[in-house]
Coordinates of C-alpha atoms in Angstrom, one line a residue:
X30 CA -7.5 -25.8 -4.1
X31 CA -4.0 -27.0 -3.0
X32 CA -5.2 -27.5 0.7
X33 CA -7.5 -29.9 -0.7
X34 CA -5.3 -31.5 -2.9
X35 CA -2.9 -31.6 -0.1
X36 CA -5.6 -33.2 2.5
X37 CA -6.8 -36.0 -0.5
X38 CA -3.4 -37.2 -0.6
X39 CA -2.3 -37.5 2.7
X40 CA -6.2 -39.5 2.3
X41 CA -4.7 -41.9 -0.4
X42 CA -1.5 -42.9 1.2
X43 CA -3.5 -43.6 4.5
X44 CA -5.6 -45.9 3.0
X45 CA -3.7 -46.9 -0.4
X46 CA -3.2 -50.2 1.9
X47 CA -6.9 -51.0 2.1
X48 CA -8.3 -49.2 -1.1
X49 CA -9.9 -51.9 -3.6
X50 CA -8.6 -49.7 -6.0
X51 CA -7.5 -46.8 -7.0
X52 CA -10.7 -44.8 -6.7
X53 CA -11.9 -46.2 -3.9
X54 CA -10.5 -42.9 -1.7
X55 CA -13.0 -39.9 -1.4
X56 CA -12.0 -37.4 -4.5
X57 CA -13.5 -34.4 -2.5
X58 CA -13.2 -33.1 1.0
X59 CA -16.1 -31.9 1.6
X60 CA -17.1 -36.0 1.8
X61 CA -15.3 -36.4 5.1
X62 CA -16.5 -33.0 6.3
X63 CA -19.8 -34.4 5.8
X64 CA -18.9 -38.0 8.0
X65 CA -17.2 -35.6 10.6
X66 CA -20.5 -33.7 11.3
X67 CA -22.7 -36.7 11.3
X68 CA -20.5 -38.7 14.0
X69 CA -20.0 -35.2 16.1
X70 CA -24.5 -35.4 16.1
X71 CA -24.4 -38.7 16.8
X72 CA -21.8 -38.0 19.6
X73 CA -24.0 -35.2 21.0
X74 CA -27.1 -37.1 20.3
X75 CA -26.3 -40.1 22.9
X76 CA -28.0 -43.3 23.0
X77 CA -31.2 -42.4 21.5
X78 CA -29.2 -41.8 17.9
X79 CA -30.3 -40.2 14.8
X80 CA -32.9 -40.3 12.9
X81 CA -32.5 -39.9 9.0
X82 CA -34.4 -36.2 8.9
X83 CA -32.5 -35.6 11.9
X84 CA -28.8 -36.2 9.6
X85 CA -30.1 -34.5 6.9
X86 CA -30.5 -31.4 9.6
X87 CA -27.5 -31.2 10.4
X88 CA -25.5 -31.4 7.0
X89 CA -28.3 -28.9 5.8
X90 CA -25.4 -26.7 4.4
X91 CA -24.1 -29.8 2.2
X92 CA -25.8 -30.8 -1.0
X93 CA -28.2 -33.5 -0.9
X94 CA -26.7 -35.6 -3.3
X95 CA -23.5 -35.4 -1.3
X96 CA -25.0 -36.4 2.0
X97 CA -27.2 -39.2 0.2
X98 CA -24.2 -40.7 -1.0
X99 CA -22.2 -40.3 1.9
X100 CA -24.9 -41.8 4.0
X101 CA -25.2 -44.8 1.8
X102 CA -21.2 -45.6 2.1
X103 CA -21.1 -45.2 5.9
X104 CA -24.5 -47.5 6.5
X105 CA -22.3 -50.3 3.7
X106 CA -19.1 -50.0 5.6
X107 CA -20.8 -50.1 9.1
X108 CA -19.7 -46.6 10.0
X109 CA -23.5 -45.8 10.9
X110 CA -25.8 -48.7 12.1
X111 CA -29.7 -49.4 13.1
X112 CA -29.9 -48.7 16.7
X113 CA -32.4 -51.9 16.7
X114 CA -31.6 -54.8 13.7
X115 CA -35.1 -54.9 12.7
X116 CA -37.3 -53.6 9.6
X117 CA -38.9 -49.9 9.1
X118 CA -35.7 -49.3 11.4
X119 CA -36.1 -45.5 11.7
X120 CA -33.1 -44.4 14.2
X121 CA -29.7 -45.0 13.6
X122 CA -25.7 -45.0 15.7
X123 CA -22.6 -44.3 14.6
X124 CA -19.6 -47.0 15.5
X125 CA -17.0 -46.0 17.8
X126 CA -14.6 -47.3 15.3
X127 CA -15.2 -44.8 12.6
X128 CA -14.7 -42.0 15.6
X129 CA -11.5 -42.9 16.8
X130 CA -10.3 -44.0 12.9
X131 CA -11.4 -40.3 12.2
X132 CA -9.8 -39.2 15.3
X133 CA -6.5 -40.7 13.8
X134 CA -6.7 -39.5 10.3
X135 CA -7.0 -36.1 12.1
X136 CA -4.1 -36.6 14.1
X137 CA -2.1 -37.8 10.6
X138 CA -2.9 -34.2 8.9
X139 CA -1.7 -32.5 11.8
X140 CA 1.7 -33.7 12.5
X141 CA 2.5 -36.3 9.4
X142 CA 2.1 -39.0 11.4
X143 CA 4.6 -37.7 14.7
X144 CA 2.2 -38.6 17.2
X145 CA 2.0 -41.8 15.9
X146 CA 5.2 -42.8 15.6
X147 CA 5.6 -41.4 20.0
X148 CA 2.9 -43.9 20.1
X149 CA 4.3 -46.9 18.7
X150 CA 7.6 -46.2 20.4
X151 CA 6.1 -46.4 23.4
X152 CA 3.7 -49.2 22.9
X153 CA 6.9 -51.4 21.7
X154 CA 8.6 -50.4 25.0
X155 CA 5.3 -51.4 27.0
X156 CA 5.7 -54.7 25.2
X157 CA 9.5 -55.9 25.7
X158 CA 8.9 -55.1 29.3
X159 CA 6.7 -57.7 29.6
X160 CA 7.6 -61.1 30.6
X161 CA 5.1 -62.8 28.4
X162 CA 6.7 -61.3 25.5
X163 CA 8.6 -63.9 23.2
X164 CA 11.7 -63.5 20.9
X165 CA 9.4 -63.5 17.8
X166 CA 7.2 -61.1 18.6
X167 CA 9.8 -59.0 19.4
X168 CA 11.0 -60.0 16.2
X169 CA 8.7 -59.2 14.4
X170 CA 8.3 -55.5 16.2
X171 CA 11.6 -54.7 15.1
X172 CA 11.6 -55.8 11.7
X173 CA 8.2 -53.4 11.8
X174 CA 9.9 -50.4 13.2
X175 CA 12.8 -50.9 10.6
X176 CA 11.0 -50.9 7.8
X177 CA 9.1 -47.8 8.8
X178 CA 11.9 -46.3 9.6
X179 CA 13.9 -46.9 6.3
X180 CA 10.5 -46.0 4.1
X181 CA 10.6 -42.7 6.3
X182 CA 13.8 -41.7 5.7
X183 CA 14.0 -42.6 1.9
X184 CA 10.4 -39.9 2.1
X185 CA 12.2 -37.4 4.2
X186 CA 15.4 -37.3 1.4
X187 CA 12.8 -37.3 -1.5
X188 CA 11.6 -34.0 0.4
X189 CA 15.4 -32.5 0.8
X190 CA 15.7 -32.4 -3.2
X191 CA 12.3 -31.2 -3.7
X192 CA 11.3 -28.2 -4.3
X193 CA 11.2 -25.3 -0.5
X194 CA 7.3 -24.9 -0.9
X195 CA 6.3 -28.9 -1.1
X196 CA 9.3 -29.0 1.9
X197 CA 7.4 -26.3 3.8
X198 CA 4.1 -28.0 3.3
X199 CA 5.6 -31.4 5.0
X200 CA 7.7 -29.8 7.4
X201 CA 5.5 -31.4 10.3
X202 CA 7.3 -34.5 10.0
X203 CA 10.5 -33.1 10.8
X204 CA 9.1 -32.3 14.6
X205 CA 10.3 -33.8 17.5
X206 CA 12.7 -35.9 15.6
X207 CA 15.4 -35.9 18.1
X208 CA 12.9 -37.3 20.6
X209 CA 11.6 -40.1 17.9
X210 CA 15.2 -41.3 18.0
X211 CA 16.2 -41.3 21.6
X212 CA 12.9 -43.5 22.0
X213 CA 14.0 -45.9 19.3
X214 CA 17.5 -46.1 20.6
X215 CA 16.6 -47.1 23.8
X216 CA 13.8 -49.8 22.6
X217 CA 16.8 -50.9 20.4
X218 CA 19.0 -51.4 23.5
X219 CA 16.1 -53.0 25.6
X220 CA 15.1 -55.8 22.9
X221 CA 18.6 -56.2 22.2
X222 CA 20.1 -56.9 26.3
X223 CA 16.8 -58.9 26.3
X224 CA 17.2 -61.3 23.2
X225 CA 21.1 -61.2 22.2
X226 CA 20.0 -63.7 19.4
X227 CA 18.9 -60.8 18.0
X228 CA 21.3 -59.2 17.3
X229 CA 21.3 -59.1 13.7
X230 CA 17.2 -57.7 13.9
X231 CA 18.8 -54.9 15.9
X232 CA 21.5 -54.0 13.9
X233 CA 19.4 -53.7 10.4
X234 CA 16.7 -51.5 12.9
X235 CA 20.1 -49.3 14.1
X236 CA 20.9 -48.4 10.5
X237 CA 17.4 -47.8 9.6
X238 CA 17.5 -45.5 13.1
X239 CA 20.4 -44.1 12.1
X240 CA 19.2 -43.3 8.0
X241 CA 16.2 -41.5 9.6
X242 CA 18.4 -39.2 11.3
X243 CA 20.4 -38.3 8.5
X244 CA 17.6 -38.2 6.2
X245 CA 15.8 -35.7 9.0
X246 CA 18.5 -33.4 9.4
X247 CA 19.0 -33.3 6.3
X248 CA 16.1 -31.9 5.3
X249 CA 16.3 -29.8 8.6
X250 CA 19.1 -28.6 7.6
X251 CA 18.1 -26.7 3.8
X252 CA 14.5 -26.0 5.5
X253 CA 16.5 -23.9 7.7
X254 CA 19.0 -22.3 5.4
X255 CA 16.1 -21.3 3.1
X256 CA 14.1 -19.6 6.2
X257 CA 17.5 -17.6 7.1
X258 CA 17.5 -16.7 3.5
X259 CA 14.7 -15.2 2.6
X260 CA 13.4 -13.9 5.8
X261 CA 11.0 -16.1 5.1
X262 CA 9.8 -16.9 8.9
X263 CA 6.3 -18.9 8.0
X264 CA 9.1 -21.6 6.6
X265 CA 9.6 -23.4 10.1
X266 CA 6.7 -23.4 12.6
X267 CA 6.3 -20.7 15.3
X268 CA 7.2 -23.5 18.3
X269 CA 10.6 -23.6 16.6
X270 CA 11.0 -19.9 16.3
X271 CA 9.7 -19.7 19.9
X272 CA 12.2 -22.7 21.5
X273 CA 15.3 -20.8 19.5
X274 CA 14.6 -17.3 20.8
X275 CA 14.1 -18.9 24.7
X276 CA 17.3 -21.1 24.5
X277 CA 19.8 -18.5 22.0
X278 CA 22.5 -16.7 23.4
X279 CA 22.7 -13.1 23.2
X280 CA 25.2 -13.6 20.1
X281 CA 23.2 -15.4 18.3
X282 CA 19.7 -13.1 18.7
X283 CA 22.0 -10.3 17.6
X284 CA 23.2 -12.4 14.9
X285 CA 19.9 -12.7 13.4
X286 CA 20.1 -8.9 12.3
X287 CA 23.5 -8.9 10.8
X288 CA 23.2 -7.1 7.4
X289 CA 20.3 -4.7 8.5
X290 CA 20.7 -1.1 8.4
X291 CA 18.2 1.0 11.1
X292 CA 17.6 4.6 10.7
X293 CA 17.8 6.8 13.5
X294 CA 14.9 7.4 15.6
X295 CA 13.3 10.8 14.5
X296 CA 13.1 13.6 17.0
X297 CA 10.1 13.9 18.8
X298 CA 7.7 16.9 18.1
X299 CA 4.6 18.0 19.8
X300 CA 1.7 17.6 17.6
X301 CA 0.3 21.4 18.7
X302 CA 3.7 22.7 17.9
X303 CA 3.4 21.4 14.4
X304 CA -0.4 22.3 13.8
X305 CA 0.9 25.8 14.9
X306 CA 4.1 25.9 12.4
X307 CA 1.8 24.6 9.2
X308 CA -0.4 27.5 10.0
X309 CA 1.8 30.6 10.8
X310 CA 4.0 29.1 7.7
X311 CA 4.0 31.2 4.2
X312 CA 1.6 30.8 1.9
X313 CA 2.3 30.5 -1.4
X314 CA 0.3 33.0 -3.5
X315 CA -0.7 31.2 -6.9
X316 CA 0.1 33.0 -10.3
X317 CA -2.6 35.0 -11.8
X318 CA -3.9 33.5 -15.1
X319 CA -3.6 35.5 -17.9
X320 CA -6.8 37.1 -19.8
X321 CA -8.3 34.5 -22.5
X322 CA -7.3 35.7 -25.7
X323 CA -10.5 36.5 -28.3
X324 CA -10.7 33.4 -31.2
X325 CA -11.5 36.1 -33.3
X326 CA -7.9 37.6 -35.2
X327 CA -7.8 41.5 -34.2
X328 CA -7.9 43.5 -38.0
X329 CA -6.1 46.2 -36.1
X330 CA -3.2 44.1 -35.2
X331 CA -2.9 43.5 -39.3
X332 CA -1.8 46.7 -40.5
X333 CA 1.5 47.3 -38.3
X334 CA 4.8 46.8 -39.6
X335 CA 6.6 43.5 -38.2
X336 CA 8.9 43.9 -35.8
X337 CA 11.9 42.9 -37.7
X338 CA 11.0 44.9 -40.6
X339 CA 10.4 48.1 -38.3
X340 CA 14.6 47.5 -36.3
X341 CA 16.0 47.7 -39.8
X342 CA 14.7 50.3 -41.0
X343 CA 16.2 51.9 -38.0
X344 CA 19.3 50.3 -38.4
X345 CA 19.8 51.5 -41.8
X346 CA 18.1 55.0 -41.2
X347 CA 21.6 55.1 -38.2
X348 CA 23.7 53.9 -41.0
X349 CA 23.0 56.1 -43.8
X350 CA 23.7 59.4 -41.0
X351 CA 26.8 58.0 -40.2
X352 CA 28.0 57.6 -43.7
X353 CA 26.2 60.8 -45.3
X354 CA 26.8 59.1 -49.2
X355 CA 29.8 58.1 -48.3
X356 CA 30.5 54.3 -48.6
X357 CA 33.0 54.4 -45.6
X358 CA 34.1 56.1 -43.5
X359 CA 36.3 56.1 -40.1
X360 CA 35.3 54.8 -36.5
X361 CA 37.2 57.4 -34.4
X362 CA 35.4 59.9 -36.4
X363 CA 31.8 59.0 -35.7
X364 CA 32.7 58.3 -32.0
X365 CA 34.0 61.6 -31.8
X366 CA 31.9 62.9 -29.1
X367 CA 30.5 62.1 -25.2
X368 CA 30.7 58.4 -24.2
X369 CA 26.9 58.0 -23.6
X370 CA 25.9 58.8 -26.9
X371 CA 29.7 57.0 -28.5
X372 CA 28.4 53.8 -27.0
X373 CA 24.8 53.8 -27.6
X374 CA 25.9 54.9 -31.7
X375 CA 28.7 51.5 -31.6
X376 CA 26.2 49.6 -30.4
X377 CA 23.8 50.6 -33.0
X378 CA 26.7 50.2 -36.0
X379 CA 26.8 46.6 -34.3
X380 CA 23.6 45.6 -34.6
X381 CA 23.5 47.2 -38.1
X382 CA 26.5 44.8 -38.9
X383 CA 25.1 42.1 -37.2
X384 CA 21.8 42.4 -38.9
X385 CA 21.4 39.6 -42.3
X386 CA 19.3 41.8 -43.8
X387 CA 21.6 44.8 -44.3
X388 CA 24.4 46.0 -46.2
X389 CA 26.6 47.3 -43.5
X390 CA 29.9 45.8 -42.3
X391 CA 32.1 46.8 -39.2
X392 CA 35.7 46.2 -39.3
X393 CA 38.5 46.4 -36.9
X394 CA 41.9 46.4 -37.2
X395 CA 45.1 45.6 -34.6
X396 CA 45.9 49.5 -34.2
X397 CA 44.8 51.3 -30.9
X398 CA 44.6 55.2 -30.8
X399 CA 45.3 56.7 -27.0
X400 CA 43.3 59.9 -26.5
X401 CA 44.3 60.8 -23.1
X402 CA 41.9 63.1 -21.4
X403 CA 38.8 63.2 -24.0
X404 CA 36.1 60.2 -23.8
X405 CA 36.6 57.6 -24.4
X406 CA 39.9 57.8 -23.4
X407 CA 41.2 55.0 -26.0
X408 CA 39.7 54.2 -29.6
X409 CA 40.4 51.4 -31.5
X410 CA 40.6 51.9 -35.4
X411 CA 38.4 50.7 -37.7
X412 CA 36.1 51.4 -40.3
X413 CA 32.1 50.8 -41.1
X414 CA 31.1 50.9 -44.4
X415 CA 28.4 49.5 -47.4
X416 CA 28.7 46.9 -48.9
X417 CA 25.5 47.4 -51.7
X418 CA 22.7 49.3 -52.0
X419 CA 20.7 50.2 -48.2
X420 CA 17.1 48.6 -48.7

């Protein structure tokens, strides 16, 4: 859709001088496709032309209604004529006109007009070389040249502010530049040694020489930054990218890449080695699930005493020993005996302590009772004792 937005008005400006108004420009591409195909049959077709079946065959793939109107605005404008100006004419020719005004309109998309301007250049040079040429008319071509030059340049500026994409898109006319002005520099200096009266022509088509340069590099100039800033390399045309890497120095290709980091090149493996290593590698046995438990609650399961309930009864069966209806009594005298059974009894007085369920406290004072040669060979006192009723 932008293409052909992009083709219709490079359409409109072409012909904006001609136009009888302001829709009198194709609105659709596919129009001129259609006048393209006919003048390439009737190119093919030679001097015997084209009969009006033998158009419609070859914009088959065009709707009707499109090649019925296109036909009737060619045959009214003279593009497409009777081969014979006679009645019942049946065969028809295209004008060489319309070919080479095609020719030109295709030449206008592809470079924005570069082409054109090369030609007029040297067309104007062709002219003040010849002796028949007068002051006016060389006149005349100057004022020409300067006020295409000065319309180009305020066009090329209008681009530099635009937006990069719409700068992109018209980047065609910034080709060649360079050569456009060494051209109109020397035409400058031909009419001017010519016709020193002049003088004043020349130096209004200097400035306007002069404005297009500016206005050129210029937008050169940001249509370049943005391609080195975004990497961006479809922003200048591949002969430019071309022409810089023939003609830069060494510093300057190397320049291109400051900023990137490479990673080292891995080392090189033989592809058998590594089939071999994946299969002689460990395998990885997965876990075994575990057996699907029934829906169904086990009544078996029901009648056991928890868990909990089942360590504090122990705890307090321990408990109740050690004390023997006593409410407290002394550490050092229930640890009285072998370490193995000493430490498996503390740890047991512990847990009773530790236990919220139970009545039991252990407490420890600062004193520290040696016991050299008996086990344990230290004891530290303290006493264990209830503190209500044992559930």
């Amino acid at each position: 859709m932008l293409v052909g937005e992009a083709v219709l008005g490079v359409y409109r400006q072409m012909f904006a001088a001609l136009a009888r108004d302001a829709g009198a420009v194709v609105d659709d591409p596919e129009l001129v496709d259609i006048a393209e195909t006919l003048l390439s049959a009737f190119a093919e077709a030679g001097e015997e032309g084209l009969s009006r079946e033998q158009m419609r065959h070859v914009c088959r793939h065009h709707p009707a209604e499109a090649f019925e109107n296109r036909l009737r605005v060619l045959r009214g404008l003279g593009a497409i004529r009777e081969v014979f100006p006679k009645p019942n004419q049946l065969r028809y020719r295209a004008s060489f006109t319309s070919v080479v005004g095609l020719m030109f309109v295709r030449r206008m998309m592809l470079d924005g007009g570069q082409s054109e301007m090369h030609r007029l250049l040297a067309l104007e040079q062709l002219n003040v070389a010849d002796p028949r040429m007068t002051a006016e008319q060389a006149r005349a071509g100057a004022e020409g040249l300067g006020r295409a030059f000065r319309l180009w340049s305020v066009e090329l500026l209008t681009l530099a502010n635009s937006t990069i994409e719409e700068l992109r898109e018209q980047a065609p006319k910034l080709w060649g530049t360079a050569e456009i002005i060494e051209r109109a520099e020397r035409l400058h200096g031909a009419i001017l040694r010519r016709w020193p009266e002049l003088d004043r022509t020349c130096t209004e088509l200097r400035a306007a020489i002069h404005a297009y340069g500016d206005a050129s590099r210029r937008a050169a100039a940001r249509l370049t930054d943005s391609a080195g800033t975004t990497r961006n390399l479809t922003l200048l045309p591949p002969e430019t990218w071309r022409t810089y890497a023939r003609t830069a120095s060494r510093e300057e290709l190397a320049g291109v890449l400051d900023g990137f980091v490479f990673d080292a090149p891995a080392p090189w493996h033989d592809p058998a080695a590594i089939v071999t290593a994946v299969q002689e590698g460990p395998r990885t046995t997965p876990p075994r699930p575990a057996p699907p438990r029934p829906s169904v609650p086990d009544p078996g399961l029901s009648d056991r005493t928890p868990a909990d309930r089942s360590e504090a009864d122990r705890l307090a069966g321990i408990a109740e020993q050690v004390l023997r209806g006593r409410d407290r009594v002394e550490v050092h005298q229930v640890l009285n005996r072998d370490w193995a059974t000493a430490r498996r009894l503390l740890a047991d007085l512990s847990a009773a302590h530790l236990h919220p369920e139970l009545p039991y406290r252990l407490v420890w004072s600062d004193g520290l009772r040696a016991r050299p040669g008996s086990s344990p060979s230290w004891l530290s006192d303290g006493v264990f004792e209830r503190l209500g009723e044992a559930p």
